[in-house]
XYZ file of C-alpha atoms in Angstrom:
170
model
C 302.056 158.983 136.393
C 300.749 156.199 134.171
C 302.689 155.275 131.042
C 301.179 156.497 127.768
C 300.754 153.891 125.038
C 299.603 154.790 121.568
C 297.223 152.045 120.431
C 295.675 151.111 117.106
C 292.040 152.006 117.713
C 290.748 148.687 116.330
C 292.523 146.925 119.208
C 290.481 148.881 121.758
C 287.252 147.044 120.921
C 286.261 149.867 118.569
C 284.287 149.048 115.460
C 286.722 150.663 113.034
C 288.247 147.759 111.098
C 287.728 147.648 107.353
C 285.149 144.868 107.819
C 283.401 146.475 110.814
C 284.442 143.635 113.125
C 285.574 144.148 116.710
C 288.887 142.820 117.989
C 288.922 141.896 121.647
C 292.356 141.626 123.202
C 292.707 140.311 126.760
C 296.205 141.729 127.205
C 295.043 145.236 126.306
C 292.045 144.896 128.618
C 294.401 143.925 131.475
C 296.558 146.982 130.801
C 293.721 149.544 130.823
C 293.797 150.301 134.581
C 297.592 150.623 134.555
C 298.307 152.771 131.479
C 296.826 155.642 129.526
C 295.908 154.571 126.022
C 295.753 157.075 123.190
C 293.972 155.488 120.248
C 294.224 156.255 116.559
C 292.927 154.716 113.340
C 294.875 156.243 110.446
C 292.412 154.830 107.921
C 289.466 156.583 109.561
C 291.527 159.756 109.895
C 292.087 159.906 106.129
C 288.362 159.661 105.497
C 287.751 155.959 104.972
C 284.526 154.680 106.512
C 283.431 151.479 108.211
C 282.988 149.099 106.583
C 285.313 150.043 103.710
C 287.066 148.570 100.724
C 290.263 146.748 101.590
C 293.524 148.562 101.065
C 296.892 147.116 100.156
C 300.426 148.234 99.487
C 301.405 148.054 95.842
C 304.989 148.441 94.686
C 305.166 150.667 91.608
C 308.498 151.570 90.080
C 310.211 150.885 93.384
C 307.794 153.058 95.384
C 305.142 151.807 97.741
C 301.632 153.073 97.124
C 298.642 152.625 99.425
C 295.798 151.573 97.156
C 292.137 150.759 97.627
C 291.606 147.309 96.177
C 288.182 147.618 94.502
C 288.291 151.263 93.449
C 291.976 151.555 92.522
C 292.088 154.823 94.472
C 295.611 155.884 95.528
C 295.561 156.906 99.196
C 299.315 157.358 99.553
C 299.440 161.155 99.751
C 296.512 161.368 102.169
C 298.121 158.775 104.439
C 301.565 160.396 104.250
C 300.119 163.833 105.054
C 298.084 162.545 107.998
C 300.968 160.433 109.308
C 303.483 163.299 109.220
C 301.089 165.637 111.036
C 300.184 163.005 113.613
C 303.804 162.100 114.329
C 304.554 165.797 114.910
C 301.572 166.092 117.283
C 302.591 163.285 119.646
C 303.634 164.894 122.921
C 304.414 161.709 124.816
C 304.554 158.029 123.995
C 306.112 155.453 126.279
C 305.148 152.671 123.893
C 303.092 151.671 120.875
C 300.825 148.685 120.238
C 299.877 148.498 116.577
C 297.716 146.174 114.481
C 299.787 143.402 112.984
C 299.918 143.059 109.190
C 297.848 146.217 108.629
C 298.804 148.219 105.490
C 298.608 151.315 107.651
C 299.703 150.240 111.162
C 301.774 147.080 110.674
C 305.451 147.292 111.643
C 306.506 144.277 109.568
C 304.832 141.311 107.903
C 302.677 143.633 105.777
C 302.176 142.122 102.355
C 303.344 144.175 99.370
C 301.954 143.307 95.952
C 303.155 144.025 92.422
C 299.652 145.141 91.363
C 296.138 145.586 92.689
C 295.026 142.303 91.150
C 298.047 140.220 92.115
C 297.214 137.398 94.507
C 300.787 136.672 95.585
C 302.788 139.222 97.586
C 306.276 140.081 96.331
C 307.633 140.935 99.790
C 306.705 141.980 103.301
C 307.326 145.436 104.696
C 305.972 147.960 107.204
C 302.658 149.766 106.880
C 302.756 153.515 106.249
C 301.883 154.640 109.798
C 303.848 151.792 111.434
C 306.974 152.694 109.452
C 306.674 156.312 110.574
C 306.380 155.225 114.228
C 309.575 153.186 113.924
C 311.430 156.066 112.236
C 310.179 158.849 114.534
C 310.411 157.039 117.859
C 313.647 155.041 117.851
C 314.237 153.252 121.133
C 310.565 153.423 122.099
C 308.925 150.030 122.676
C 306.796 149.129 119.635
C 304.881 145.859 119.349
C 301.955 144.358 117.505
C 298.904 142.633 118.886
C 300.087 139.339 117.369
C 303.540 139.428 118.978
C 302.035 140.383 122.332
C 300.277 137.008 122.491
C 303.675 135.690 123.629
C 304.010 136.072 127.453
C 307.784 136.695 127.266
C 307.281 139.496 124.737
C 304.458 140.930 126.848
C 306.684 140.991 129.941
C 309.588 142.625 128.114
C 307.307 145.216 126.488
C 305.724 146.198 129.824
C 309.099 146.415 131.553
C 310.426 148.709 128.820
C 307.268 150.883 128.789
C 307.265 151.392 132.576
C 311.025 151.983 132.696
C 310.654 154.615 129.987
C 307.734 156.276 131.820
C 309.719 156.434 135.079
C 312.557 158.310 133.342
C 310.243 161.110 132.185
C 309.481 164.108 134.354
C 305.845 164.290 135.514
């Protein structure tokens, strides 16, 4: 049985990024015959279109809020509701490849701002969906597209994904 990897949909050459651009990733293309990818775009799932206004994480009174930059719309509750339901629906995941620095999918290096208009981030954190993946799937290989540009990280990720898949009953 092929390993199952949950993949940020924008990394699968889908036109779902905020700017409508396509990301082509050679490593993911090489993996396609060897694994089963399950794709998800949390931003599309909460009703945002393509193209769409940028979103960012804003720290308010110690809480992170997912905000739409131009409209000021708070998307936090929608994203939290979707993310909780999606995490509960995952039947099998031998690994995750998520979009680096994304306010929804990033697992670290996501800029957090003090306000919508601030130009300088106050810290870096995880995106809403990425944080939930890390919390709900401890021990499961999780990487970003940026980190997987490194051949040593690629090799270690694949070894861990296939080892995990072999331990599971068919």
